[in-house]
Amino acid sequence: MAKSQIFFWLLTAFIAGIAVASFLPPLLPLVWAVFISGGALAAFAGLRPAERVLISVIGFALMVSAFGMFWFMRSAGPPAGLPPDSAGKAVSLRGLVSDDPSRRAASQRFMLRLEGGTHILVTTRPYPEYRYGEALTLGGRIEEPENFSDDFDYRAYLAKDDIYFVMAFPNIERVAVGGGNPLYRFLFSLKREFSGKLSRYLAEPHAAFMAGLLLGERQSFSPEFSEQLKTTGTSHIVALSGYNITIVAEALMSTLMFLFLPFAWAFWVAIAGIVAFTLLTGAAASVVRAAVMGVLVLVAHRAGRVYRVRNAIAFAAAAMLLANPKLLRFDVGFQLSFFATLGLVYGTPLIERAYNRASMRLALFVRDLGLVRERRERPRRGRKPFLKGVFISTMAAQLAVLPLIVYHFGTLSLVAPIANLAILPVIPTTMFFGFLSGGLAFVSDALASAAAAAAWALLAYELGAIGFFARLPYAALAVPWLGLIALLGGYAFAGWRLWHDYRQPPSSA
Amino acid sequence: MFKMRKYGHWYFLGGLAFAALFIWSAVFRVEAHRGRTFLHVFDVGQGDAIFIAAPNGTQVLIDGGPDAAVLRGLGGAMPFWDRSLDLVILTHPHADHLDGLIEVLRRYRVGMVLESGVNHSIPEYDLWHAELRERGVPVIVAERGEAVRLAEDLTLTVLAPAHSFAGTSPRNIHDAAIVLMLRHASSTALLMADAEAPLERELLAAGGNIAAELVKIGHHGSRTSTLEGFLVAVKPRVAVISAGRRNRYGHPVQEVLDRLAAFGIATYRTDRDGTVTFVSDGREFRLAETGIRR
């Protein structure tokens, strides 16, 4: 067994340990049992010299997974800082706004970091507008988050970011401004400035959609539009997840290569695009995670061999989970990123093969019907057809996350493949013009308007297409009962299929 | 990149096609507006936002609703290249009329603002004035008798407040609301803002001509507005109510709806019909379309 393989299996064991512990009640004896049996296996590996390496690897893997289980349980412990019985009491608190407040229709929402490091999620009236780094005193009732509906565990959703308390519409007094990390303060003000400029050149709903594309801001969408995105399976293009970043990066690469940029150039431009995008959105932890996954997919395609990035993906996932083990079960964005990455890396070659086979069959079928005369083989162009590339990578990512989406959202979008195919190819160009317009707005009004006009035309097309596909009958089916079956069945099948196809790794690798 | 030259003509052609599209859409738009005044009552939820587009391209926004929904209304009613409003009117500084205007100020070049100038202590009202100062937008205090000539044969006249409320703190801010009459040749629309019974009585007592064929019902169709005597004096043919779907105040109340029905007035409601658009050719205001979902 090669060292790199051992490394891979140990990382997988760590992730598996966290996964197991996420779904079990905290059972410390079980952790010990796994740990000790692993240790015993490793210790006694010497007795069977023939299989010594294999047995000791299994032993160490068990120990590592026990560590993963322990790591999850440790993180899921009770909150620090505030006394556990503070919920329901009227308090007066002082803290720092520790993220970029999100603005909704009738409220704004931000995190407040208290001196002890405890975070409180504050919901308040839309005005006055608070900003990152401001010191506030809050008077009001502190509450534990409540689950509003049966199908969404809001408590767990907040707990994954260590939020155990919320405050709604407290009395707020601004004490000081300009605290916090200066880098974040700069990034958030850049973001605000940029989206402000952008919205001076684009009307609604185009401006909101562009802000979604460039900054992942979706609070200013109308409820109808959010529903349309869901129906057509296109919400991912405005969500800051690895799914979004990888798909957009792939489409960006395809576009650049379509514009005859050499591959190496396109690769670096796409990487730079991901970095710029991450910074522009304020480099929140979730975005950084997404960006890492996005870069890995690009690297995988550059390397041309998926085996080279297998360890990198496992390592990235393990590192993210080491930082916050609760992501695995409770962060939908993490799950989507991770599976989309797997889909893009492992699924793309399979889909491409299936596509080629299908298109050949279709060509033969059409010829046999006598619809077309047999054509002589034309000399092939050097580059991969643009639409085909976008189609294949979209399908790979979509199929990989399909069970997750059905499980979490209970809807199965039937128009998603075709809607994505209609929209995704123009997304990078749209983003480019949007970015250009926002940037030029700092320089020249006329130039920014010109860029915004081009962006408007593309946005109008995209919004029109989304509206069109959402209105089709049977665009999406509500399948709440399919959830868990789809999740387990889907991934079992995908796992089996991948195993089947990759069973014999090429010895030349 | 050098192959750009080889395929450059395609990009050039695409640019030309886009320019042609742009020019023709502008031409069609100007033609569609020739001689016509459009009055949009935007569906902004529980609040008011009314947009007037004059035949000559002059644009007026009256109130901004409670949130950014007004921006979607403007995006639908204005051509995409148009980033300016000639006149913005704040009838009174309550959040359901004011909050949307702050985003409007940030996104559109505003030529002039008309407001009542009453005191009201909510943070967004201070922010509104700060943003106005920062942008140097001229602010006019509303008073009866003021009239804005929007186009030939098209005027917007202030019917209330009877005197300037600048710097005062009336017990009910609604009594200082700006009531407007839009007159396009012989077609008329009365915009009541959030006027309640006392302001209606004041208008009746003032004795001016308040007859109008179209009326924007005061205060979202609440119980405290739209007196019988008021309807007798205005004699409207069509009424429109701006209210939010399933709003917590129960607006519009059944009483007012019954009263309007008893007078035989065709009533449109943004909570049911979505954005309601009327068009006038100078003879009458008639319904152009409903149901533009925000």
Short mmCIF file of N, CA and C in Angstrom, two decimals, chain A residues 132-231:
data_model
loop_
_atom_site.label_atom_id
_atom_site.label_comp_id
_atom_site.label_asym_id
_atom_site.label_seq_id
_atom_site.Cartn_x
_atom_site.Cartn_y
_atom_site.Cartn_z
N TYR A 132 -20.31 46.18 10.32
CA TYR A 132 -19.29 45.35 10.97
C TYR A 132 -18.37 46.21 11.83
N GLY A 133 -18.06 45.72 13.02
CA GLY A 133 -17.07 46.39 13.85
C GLY A 133 -17.64 47.45 14.77
N GLU A 134 -18.96 47.68 14.73
CA GLU A 134 -19.53 48.68 15.62
C GLU A 134 -19.77 48.06 17.00
N ALA A 135 -19.50 48.84 18.03
CA ALA A 135 -19.78 48.37 19.40
C ALA A 135 -21.16 48.85 19.80
N LEU A 136 -21.98 47.93 20.27
CA LEU A 136 -23.36 48.26 20.59
C LEU A 136 -23.68 47.82 22.01
N THR A 137 -24.63 48.51 22.64
CA THR A 137 -25.22 47.95 23.85
C THR A 137 -26.66 47.59 23.53
N LEU A 138 -27.07 46.41 23.97
CA LEU A 138 -28.39 45.91 23.67
C LEU A 138 -29.15 45.68 24.95
N GLY A 139 -30.41 46.14 24.97
CA GLY A 139 -31.28 45.83 26.10
C GLY A 139 -32.47 45.06 25.58
N GLY A 140 -32.74 43.93 26.18
CA GLY A 140 -33.88 43.16 25.72
C GLY A 140 -33.85 41.76 26.28
N ARG A 141 -34.70 40.94 25.71
CA ARG A 141 -34.84 39.58 26.20
C ARG A 141 -33.99 38.67 25.32
N ILE A 142 -33.23 37.82 25.98
CA ILE A 142 -32.39 36.89 25.24
C ILE A 142 -33.14 35.57 25.18
N GLU A 143 -33.14 34.95 24.00
CA GLU A 143 -33.93 33.73 23.82
C GLU A 143 -33.09 32.63 23.20
N GLU A 144 -33.56 31.40 23.40
CA GLU A 144 -32.96 30.30 22.65
C GLU A 144 -33.68 30.21 21.32
N PRO A 145 -32.95 29.88 20.24
CA PRO A 145 -33.63 29.81 18.94
C PRO A 145 -34.73 28.75 18.96
N GLU A 146 -35.80 29.03 18.23
CA GLU A 146 -36.93 28.11 18.18
C GLU A 146 -37.02 27.51 16.80
N ASN A 147 -37.46 26.27 16.74
CA ASN A 147 -37.72 25.66 15.44
C ASN A 147 -39.12 26.04 15.01
N PHE A 148 -39.19 26.75 13.84
CA PHE A 148 -40.49 27.25 13.40
C PHE A 148 -41.28 26.18 12.66
N SER A 149 -40.58 25.27 12.02
CA SER A 149 -41.30 24.24 11.27
C SER A 149 -40.65 22.89 11.55
N ASP A 150 -41.40 21.84 11.25
CA ASP A 150 -40.92 20.51 11.56
C ASP A 150 -39.78 20.07 10.65
N ASP A 151 -39.79 20.60 9.42
CA ASP A 151 -38.84 20.04 8.47
C ASP A 151 -37.53 20.81 8.42
N PHE A 152 -37.38 21.81 9.28
CA PHE A 152 -36.10 22.51 9.27
C PHE A 152 -35.61 22.72 10.70
N ASP A 153 -34.46 22.16 11.01
CA ASP A 153 -33.92 22.24 12.36
C ASP A 153 -33.10 23.53 12.49
N TYR A 154 -33.82 24.62 12.81
CA TYR A 154 -33.20 25.94 12.88
C TYR A 154 -32.16 25.98 14.01
N ARG A 155 -32.49 25.31 15.12
CA ARG A 155 -31.56 25.29 16.26
C ARG A 155 -30.22 24.70 15.87
N ALA A 156 -30.29 23.54 15.20
CA ALA A 156 -29.05 22.88 14.80
C ALA A 156 -28.31 23.71 13.76
N TYR A 157 -29.10 24.37 12.89
CA TYR A 157 -28.53 25.20 11.84
C TYR A 157 -27.70 26.33 12.46
N LEU A 158 -28.23 26.94 13.52
CA LEU A 158 -27.49 28.00 14.19
C LEU A 158 -26.37 27.42 15.06
N ALA A 159 -26.63 26.26 15.66
CA ALA A 159 -25.65 25.68 16.57
C ALA A 159 -24.36 25.33 15.84
N LYS A 160 -24.45 25.03 14.55
CA LYS A 160 -23.24 24.67 13.82
C LYS A 160 -22.26 25.83 13.79
N ASP A 161 -22.76 27.04 13.90
CA ASP A 161 -21.87 28.21 14.00
C ASP A 161 -21.74 28.68 15.43
N ASP A 162 -22.06 27.80 16.38
CA ASP A 162 -21.96 28.13 17.80
C ASP A 162 -22.85 29.28 18.21
N ILE A 163 -24.05 29.32 17.63
CA ILE A 163 -25.03 30.32 18.06
C ILE A 163 -26.10 29.61 18.85
N TYR A 164 -26.22 29.96 20.11
CA TYR A 164 -27.21 29.31 20.96
C TYR A 164 -28.23 30.30 21.49
N PHE A 165 -28.03 31.58 21.17
CA PHE A 165 -28.94 32.59 21.68
C PHE A 165 -29.31 33.59 20.58
N VAL A 166 -30.54 34.06 20.63
CA VAL A 166 -30.97 35.09 19.69
C VAL A 166 -31.64 36.22 20.46
N MET A 167 -31.66 37.40 19.83
CA MET A 167 -32.40 38.53 20.39
C MET A 167 -33.18 39.16 19.26
N ALA A 168 -34.46 39.43 19.50
CA ALA A 168 -35.29 40.03 18.47
C ALA A 168 -35.71 41.43 18.89
N PHE A 169 -35.45 42.39 18.02
CA PHE A 169 -35.85 43.78 18.19
C PHE A 169 -35.53 44.33 19.59
N PRO A 170 -34.27 44.24 20.01
CA PRO A 170 -33.89 44.84 21.29
C PRO A 170 -33.71 46.36 21.14
N ASN A 171 -33.56 47.03 22.28
CA ASN A 171 -33.17 48.44 22.23
C ASN A 171 -31.67 48.48 21.99
N ILE A 172 -31.27 49.21 20.98
CA ILE A 172 -29.85 49.21 20.63
C ILE A 172 -29.30 50.62 20.73
N GLU A 173 -28.12 50.71 21.31
CA GLU A 173 -27.43 51.99 21.33
C GLU A 173 -26.03 51.79 20.77
N ARG A 174 -25.65 52.68 19.87
CA ARG A 174 -24.34 52.56 19.26
C ARG A 174 -23.33 53.24 20.18
N VAL A 175 -22.30 52.50 20.58
CA VAL A 175 -21.32 53.04 21.53
C VAL A 175 -20.10 53.56 20.79
N ALA A 176 -19.62 52.75 19.84
CA ALA A 176 -18.42 53.15 19.13
C ALA A 176 -18.44 52.51 17.75
N VAL A 177 -17.70 53.10 16.82
CA VAL A 177 -17.59 52.50 15.49
C VAL A 177 -16.12 52.22 15.22
N GLY A 178 -15.88 51.39 14.19
CA GLY A 178 -14.51 51.18 13.73
C GLY A 178 -13.74 50.13 14.49
N GLY A 179 -14.44 49.23 15.22
CA GLY A 179 -13.73 48.14 15.87
C GLY A 179 -13.61 46.95 14.93
N GLY A 180 -13.19 45.84 15.49
CA GLY A 180 -13.07 44.63 14.68
C GLY A 180 -11.80 44.58 13.87
N ASN A 181 -11.72 43.58 13.01
CA ASN A 181 -10.54 43.38 12.18
C ASN A 181 -10.54 44.37 11.02
N PRO A 182 -9.47 45.18 10.89
CA PRO A 182 -9.46 46.20 9.83
C PRO A 182 -9.59 45.60 8.43
N LEU A 183 -9.05 44.40 8.23
CA LEU A 183 -9.13 43.77 6.91
C LEU A 183 -10.59 43.48 6.56
N TYR A 184 -11.31 42.89 7.51
CA TYR A 184 -12.72 42.61 7.26
C TYR A 184 -13.50 43.90 7.07
N ARG A 185 -13.13 44.91 7.88
CA ARG A 185 -13.83 46.18 7.75
C ARG A 185 -13.66 46.72 6.34
N PHE A 186 -12.43 46.57 5.83
CA PHE A 186 -12.16 47.05 4.47
C PHE A 186 -12.95 46.23 3.45
N LEU A 187 -12.91 44.90 3.59
CA LEU A 187 -13.59 44.04 2.62
C LEU A 187 -15.09 44.30 2.61
N PHE A 188 -15.68 44.44 3.79
CA PHE A 188 -17.12 44.68 3.85
C PHE A 188 -17.49 46.04 3.28
N SER A 189 -16.63 47.04 3.52
CA SER A 189 -16.97 48.35 2.97
C SER A 189 -16.80 48.34 1.45
N LEU A 190 -15.80 47.57 0.98
CA LEU A 190 -15.62 47.42 -0.47
C LEU A 190 -16.86 46.79 -1.08
N LYS A 191 -17.34 45.75 -0.42
CA LYS A 191 -18.53 45.04 -0.91
C LYS A 191 -19.73 45.98 -0.97
N ARG A 192 -19.91 46.78 0.11
CA ARG A 192 -21.05 47.67 0.17
C ARG A 192 -20.94 48.73 -0.93
N GLU A 193 -19.73 49.27 -1.05
CA GLU A 193 -19.48 50.30 -2.05
C GLU A 193 -19.76 49.75 -3.46
N PHE A 194 -19.25 48.55 -3.69
CA PHE A 194 -19.38 47.93 -5.01
C PHE A 194 -20.84 47.66 -5.34
N SER A 195 -21.58 47.06 -4.39
CA SER A 195 -22.97 46.74 -4.71
C SER A 195 -23.80 48.00 -4.81
N GLY A 196 -23.39 49.04 -4.06
CA GLY A 196 -24.08 50.33 -4.19
C GLY A 196 -23.90 50.92 -5.58
N LYS A 197 -22.65 50.87 -6.07
CA LYS A 197 -22.37 51.40 -7.40
C LYS A 197 -23.15 50.62 -8.45
N LEU A 198 -23.10 49.29 -8.29
CA LEU A 198 -23.74 48.41 -9.26
C LEU A 198 -25.23 48.74 -9.37
N SER A 199 -25.85 48.97 -8.22
CA SER A 199 -27.30 49.16 -8.24
C SER A 199 -27.68 50.54 -8.75
N ARG A 200 -26.69 51.41 -8.94
CA ARG A 200 -27.01 52.70 -9.55
C ARG A 200 -27.13 52.56 -11.06
N TYR A 201 -26.60 51.46 -11.61
CA TYR A 201 -26.61 51.31 -13.06
C TYR A 201 -27.57 50.24 -13.54
N LEU A 202 -28.10 49.45 -12.62
CA LEU A 202 -29.05 48.41 -13.02
C LEU A 202 -30.31 48.55 -12.21
N ALA A 203 -31.46 48.41 -12.88
CA ALA A 203 -32.74 48.47 -12.16
C ALA A 203 -33.07 47.09 -11.63
N GLU A 204 -34.11 47.04 -10.82
CA GLU A 204 -34.60 45.76 -10.32
C GLU A 204 -35.54 45.14 -11.36
N PRO A 205 -35.62 43.81 -11.41
CA PRO A 205 -34.96 42.84 -10.55
C PRO A 205 -33.56 42.48 -11.00
N HIS A 206 -33.09 43.14 -12.09
CA HIS A 206 -31.78 42.77 -12.64
C HIS A 206 -30.66 42.99 -11.64
N ALA A 207 -30.75 44.12 -10.90
CA ALA A 207 -29.67 44.45 -9.95
C ALA A 207 -29.57 43.39 -8.86
N ALA A 208 -30.73 42.93 -8.38
CA ALA A 208 -30.72 41.93 -7.31
C ALA A 208 -30.09 40.63 -7.82
N PHE A 209 -30.43 40.26 -9.04
CA PHE A 209 -29.89 39.02 -9.60
C PHE A 209 -28.38 39.15 -9.78
N MET A 210 -27.94 40.32 -10.25
CA MET A 210 -26.50 40.54 -10.42
C MET A 210 -25.80 40.49 -9.06
N ALA A 211 -26.39 41.09 -8.04
CA ALA A 211 -25.79 41.04 -6.71
C ALA A 211 -25.72 39.59 -6.23
N GLY A 212 -26.72 38.80 -6.59
CA GLY A 212 -26.69 37.38 -6.25
C GLY A 212 -25.55 36.68 -6.95
N LEU A 213 -25.35 36.97 -8.23
CA LEU A 213 -24.28 36.32 -8.99
C LEU A 213 -22.91 36.71 -8.46
N LEU A 214 -22.72 38.03 -8.23
CA LEU A 214 -21.38 38.51 -7.91
C LEU A 214 -21.06 38.42 -6.43
N LEU A 215 -22.09 38.59 -5.58
CA LEU A 215 -21.82 38.69 -4.15
C LEU A 215 -22.56 37.64 -3.34
N GLY A 216 -23.38 36.82 -4.00
CA GLY A 216 -24.13 35.82 -3.28
C GLY A 216 -25.20 36.40 -2.39
N GLU A 217 -25.58 37.67 -2.64
CA GLU A 217 -26.62 38.30 -1.83
C GLU A 217 -27.97 37.96 -2.42
N ARG A 218 -28.81 37.32 -1.61
CA ARG A 218 -30.10 36.95 -2.16
C ARG A 218 -31.24 37.49 -1.32
N GLN A 219 -30.95 38.41 -0.38
CA GLN A 219 -32.02 38.92 0.48
C GLN A 219 -32.97 39.81 -0.29
N SER A 220 -32.48 40.44 -1.37
CA SER A 220 -33.37 41.39 -2.04
C SER A 220 -34.16 40.73 -3.17
N PHE A 221 -34.15 39.40 -3.25
CA PHE A 221 -34.99 38.74 -4.24
C PHE A 221 -36.43 38.80 -3.78
N SER A 222 -37.33 38.91 -4.74
CA SER A 222 -38.74 38.79 -4.38
C SER A 222 -39.02 37.32 -4.08
N PRO A 223 -40.01 37.06 -3.21
CA PRO A 223 -40.31 35.66 -2.89
C PRO A 223 -40.64 34.85 -4.14
N GLU A 224 -41.30 35.50 -5.10
CA GLU A 224 -41.66 34.78 -6.33
C GLU A 224 -40.41 34.34 -7.08
N PHE A 225 -39.42 35.24 -7.13
CA PHE A 225 -38.22 34.92 -7.88
C PHE A 225 -37.44 33.79 -7.20
N SER A 226 -37.36 33.83 -5.87
CA SER A 226 -36.68 32.74 -5.15
C SER A 226 -37.37 31.41 -5.46
N GLU A 227 -38.70 31.45 -5.53
CA GLU A 227 -39.46 30.23 -5.83
C GLU A 227 -39.14 29.74 -7.25
N GLN A 228 -39.03 30.69 -8.18
CA GLN A 228 -38.72 30.33 -9.56
C GLN A 228 -37.35 29.67 -9.66
N LEU A 229 -36.39 30.23 -8.90
CA LEU A 229 -35.04 29.66 -8.91
C LEU A 229 -35.08 28.22 -8.41
N LYS A 230 -35.87 28.00 -7.37
CA LYS A 230 -35.96 26.67 -6.79
C LYS A 230 -36.61 25.70 -7.79
N THR A 231 -37.68 26.17 -8.40
CA THR A 231 -38.41 25.32 -9.34
C THR A 231 -37.53 24.89 -10.50
#
